[in-house]
Short mmCIF file of N, CA and C in Angstrom, two decimals:
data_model
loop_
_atom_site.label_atom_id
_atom_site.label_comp_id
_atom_site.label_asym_id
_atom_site.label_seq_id
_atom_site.Cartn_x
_atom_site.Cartn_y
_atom_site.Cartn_z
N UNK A 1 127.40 101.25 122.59
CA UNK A 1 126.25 102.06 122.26
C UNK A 1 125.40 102.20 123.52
N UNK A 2 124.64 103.56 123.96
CA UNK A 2 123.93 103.74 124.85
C UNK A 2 122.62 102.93 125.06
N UNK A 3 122.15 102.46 125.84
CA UNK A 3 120.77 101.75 125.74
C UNK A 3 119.87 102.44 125.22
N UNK A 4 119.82 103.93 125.54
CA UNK A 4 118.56 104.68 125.01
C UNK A 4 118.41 104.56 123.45
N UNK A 5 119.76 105.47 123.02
CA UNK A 5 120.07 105.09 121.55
C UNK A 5 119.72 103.78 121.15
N UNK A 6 119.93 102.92 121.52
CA UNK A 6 120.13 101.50 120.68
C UNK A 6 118.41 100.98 121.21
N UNK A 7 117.74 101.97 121.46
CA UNK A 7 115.96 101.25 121.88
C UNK A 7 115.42 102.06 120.98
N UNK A 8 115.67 103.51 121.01
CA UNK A 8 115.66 104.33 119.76
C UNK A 8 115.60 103.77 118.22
N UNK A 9 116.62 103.35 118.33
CA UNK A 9 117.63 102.90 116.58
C UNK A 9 116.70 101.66 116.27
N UNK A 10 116.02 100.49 117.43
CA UNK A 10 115.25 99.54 117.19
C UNK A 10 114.26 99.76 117.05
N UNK A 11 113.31 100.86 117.89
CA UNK A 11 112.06 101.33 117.71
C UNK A 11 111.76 102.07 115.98
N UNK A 12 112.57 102.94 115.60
CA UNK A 12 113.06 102.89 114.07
C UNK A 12 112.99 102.03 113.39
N UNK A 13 113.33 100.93 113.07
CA UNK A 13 113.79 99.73 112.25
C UNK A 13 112.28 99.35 112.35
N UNK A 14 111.57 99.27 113.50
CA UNK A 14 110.49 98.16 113.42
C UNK A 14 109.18 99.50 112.93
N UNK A 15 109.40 100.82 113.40
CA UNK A 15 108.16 101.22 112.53
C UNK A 15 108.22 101.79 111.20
N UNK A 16 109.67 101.16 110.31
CA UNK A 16 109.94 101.16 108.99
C UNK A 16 109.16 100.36 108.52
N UNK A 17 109.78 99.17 109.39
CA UNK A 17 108.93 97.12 108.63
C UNK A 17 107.68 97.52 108.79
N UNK A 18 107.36 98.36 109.89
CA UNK A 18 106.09 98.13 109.99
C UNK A 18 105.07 98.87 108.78
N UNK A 19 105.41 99.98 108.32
CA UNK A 19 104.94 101.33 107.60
C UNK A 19 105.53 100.67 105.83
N UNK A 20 105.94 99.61 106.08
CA UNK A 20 106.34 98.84 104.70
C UNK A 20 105.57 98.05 104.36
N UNK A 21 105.08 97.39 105.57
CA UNK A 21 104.32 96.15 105.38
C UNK A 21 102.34 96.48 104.95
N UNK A 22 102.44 97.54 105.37
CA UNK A 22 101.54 98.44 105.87
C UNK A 22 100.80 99.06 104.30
N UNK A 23 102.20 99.56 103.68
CA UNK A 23 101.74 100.41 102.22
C UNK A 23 101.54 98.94 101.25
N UNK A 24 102.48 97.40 101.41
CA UNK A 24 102.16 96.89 100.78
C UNK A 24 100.81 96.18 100.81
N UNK A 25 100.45 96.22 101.97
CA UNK A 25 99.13 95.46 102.37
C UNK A 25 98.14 96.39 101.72
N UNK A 26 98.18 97.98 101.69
CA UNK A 26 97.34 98.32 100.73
C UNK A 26 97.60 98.74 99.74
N UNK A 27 98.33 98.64 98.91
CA UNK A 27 98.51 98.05 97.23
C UNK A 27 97.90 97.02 96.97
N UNK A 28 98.24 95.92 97.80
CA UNK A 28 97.83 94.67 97.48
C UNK A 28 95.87 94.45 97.91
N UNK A 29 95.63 95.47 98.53
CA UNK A 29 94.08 95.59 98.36
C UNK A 29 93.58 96.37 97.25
N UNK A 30 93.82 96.71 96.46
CA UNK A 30 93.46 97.73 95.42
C UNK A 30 92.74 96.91 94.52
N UNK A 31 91.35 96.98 94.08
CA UNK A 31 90.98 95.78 93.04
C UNK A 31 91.18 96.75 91.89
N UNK A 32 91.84 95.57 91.10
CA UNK A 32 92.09 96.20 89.60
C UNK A 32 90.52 96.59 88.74
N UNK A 33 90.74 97.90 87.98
CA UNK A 33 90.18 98.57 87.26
C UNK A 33 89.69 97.60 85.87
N UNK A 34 88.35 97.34 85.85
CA UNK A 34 87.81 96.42 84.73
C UNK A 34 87.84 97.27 83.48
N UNK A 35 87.49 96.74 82.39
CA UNK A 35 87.21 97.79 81.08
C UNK A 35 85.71 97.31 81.04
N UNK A 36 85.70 98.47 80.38
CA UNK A 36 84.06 98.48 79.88
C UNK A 36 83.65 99.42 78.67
N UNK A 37 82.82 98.31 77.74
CA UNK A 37 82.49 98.74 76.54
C UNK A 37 81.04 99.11 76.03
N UNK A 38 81.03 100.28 75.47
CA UNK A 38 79.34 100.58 75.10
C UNK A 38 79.07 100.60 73.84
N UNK A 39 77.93 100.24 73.78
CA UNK A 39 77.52 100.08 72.64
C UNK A 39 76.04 100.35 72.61
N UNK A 40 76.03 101.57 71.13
CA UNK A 40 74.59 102.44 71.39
C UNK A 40 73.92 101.89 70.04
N UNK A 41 72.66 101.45 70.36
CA UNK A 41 71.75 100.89 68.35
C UNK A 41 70.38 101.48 68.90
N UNK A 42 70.01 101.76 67.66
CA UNK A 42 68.61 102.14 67.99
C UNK A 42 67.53 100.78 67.72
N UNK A 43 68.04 99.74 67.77
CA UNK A 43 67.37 98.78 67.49
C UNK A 43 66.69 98.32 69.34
N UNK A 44 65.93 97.34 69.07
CA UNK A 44 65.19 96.93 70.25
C UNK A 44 65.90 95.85 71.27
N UNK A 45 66.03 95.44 72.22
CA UNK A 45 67.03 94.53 73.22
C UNK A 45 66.68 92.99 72.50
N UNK A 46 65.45 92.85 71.95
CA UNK A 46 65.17 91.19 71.84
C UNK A 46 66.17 91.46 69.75
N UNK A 47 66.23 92.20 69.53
CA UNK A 47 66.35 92.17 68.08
C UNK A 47 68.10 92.22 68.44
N UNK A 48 68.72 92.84 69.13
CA UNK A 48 70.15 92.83 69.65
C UNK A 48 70.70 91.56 70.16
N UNK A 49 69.65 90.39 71.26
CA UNK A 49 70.21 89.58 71.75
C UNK A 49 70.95 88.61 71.05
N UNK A 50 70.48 88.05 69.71
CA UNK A 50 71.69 87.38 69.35
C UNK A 50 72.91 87.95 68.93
N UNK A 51 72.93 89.30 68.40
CA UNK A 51 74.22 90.06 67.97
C UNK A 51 74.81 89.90 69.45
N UNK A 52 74.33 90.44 70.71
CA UNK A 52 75.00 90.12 71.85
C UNK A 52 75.85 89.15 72.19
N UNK A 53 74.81 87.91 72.05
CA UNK A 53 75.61 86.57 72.47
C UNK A 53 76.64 87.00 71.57
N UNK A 54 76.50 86.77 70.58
CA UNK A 54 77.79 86.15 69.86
C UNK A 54 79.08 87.07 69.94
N UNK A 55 78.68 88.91 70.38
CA UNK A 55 79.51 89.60 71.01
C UNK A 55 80.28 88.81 72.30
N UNK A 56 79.78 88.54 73.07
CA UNK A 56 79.99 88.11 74.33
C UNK A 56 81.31 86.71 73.88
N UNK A 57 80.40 86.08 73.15
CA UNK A 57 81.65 84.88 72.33
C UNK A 57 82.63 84.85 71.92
N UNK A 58 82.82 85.87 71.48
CA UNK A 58 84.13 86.53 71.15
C UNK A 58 84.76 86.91 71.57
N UNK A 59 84.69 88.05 72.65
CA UNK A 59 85.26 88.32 74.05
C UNK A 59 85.74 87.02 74.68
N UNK A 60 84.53 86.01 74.69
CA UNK A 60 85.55 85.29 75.79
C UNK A 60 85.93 84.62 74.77
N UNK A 61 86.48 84.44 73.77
CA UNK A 61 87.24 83.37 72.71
C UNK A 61 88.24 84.12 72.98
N UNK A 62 88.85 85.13 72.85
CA UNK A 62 90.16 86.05 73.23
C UNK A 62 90.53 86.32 74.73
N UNK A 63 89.70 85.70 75.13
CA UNK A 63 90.34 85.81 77.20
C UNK A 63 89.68 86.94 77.93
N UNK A 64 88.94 87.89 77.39
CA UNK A 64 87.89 88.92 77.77
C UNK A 64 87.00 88.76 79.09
N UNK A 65 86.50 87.58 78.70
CA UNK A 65 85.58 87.58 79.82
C UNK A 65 85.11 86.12 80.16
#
């Protein structure tokens, strides 16, 4: 094999690994997408807070949060 070719054919190979390593490094930065839930009352925030907590309790009793 010619030297040029075969510096060629290596220069190839390494800006494959490289352009591989590259897309996985940003996949692997992507922060996953949270859920989020609303909830509309016409009631007042201090008259909601215990319905809250115990919302919140539940969620994390099932792994939620």
């Amino acid at each position: 094999m010619h030297l040029g070719a075969r510096i060629r054919k290596n220069v190839a190979v390494i800006v494959m690994v490289l352009a591989i390593l590259a897309f996985a490094y940003a996949v692997g930065a992507q922060q996953a997408r949270g859920h989020r839930i609303g909830f509309i009352s016409s009631a007042s925030s201090s008259a909601m807070a215990a319905r809250d907590e115990a919302f919140r309790q539940g969620l994390h009793a099932f792994g939620y949060v």
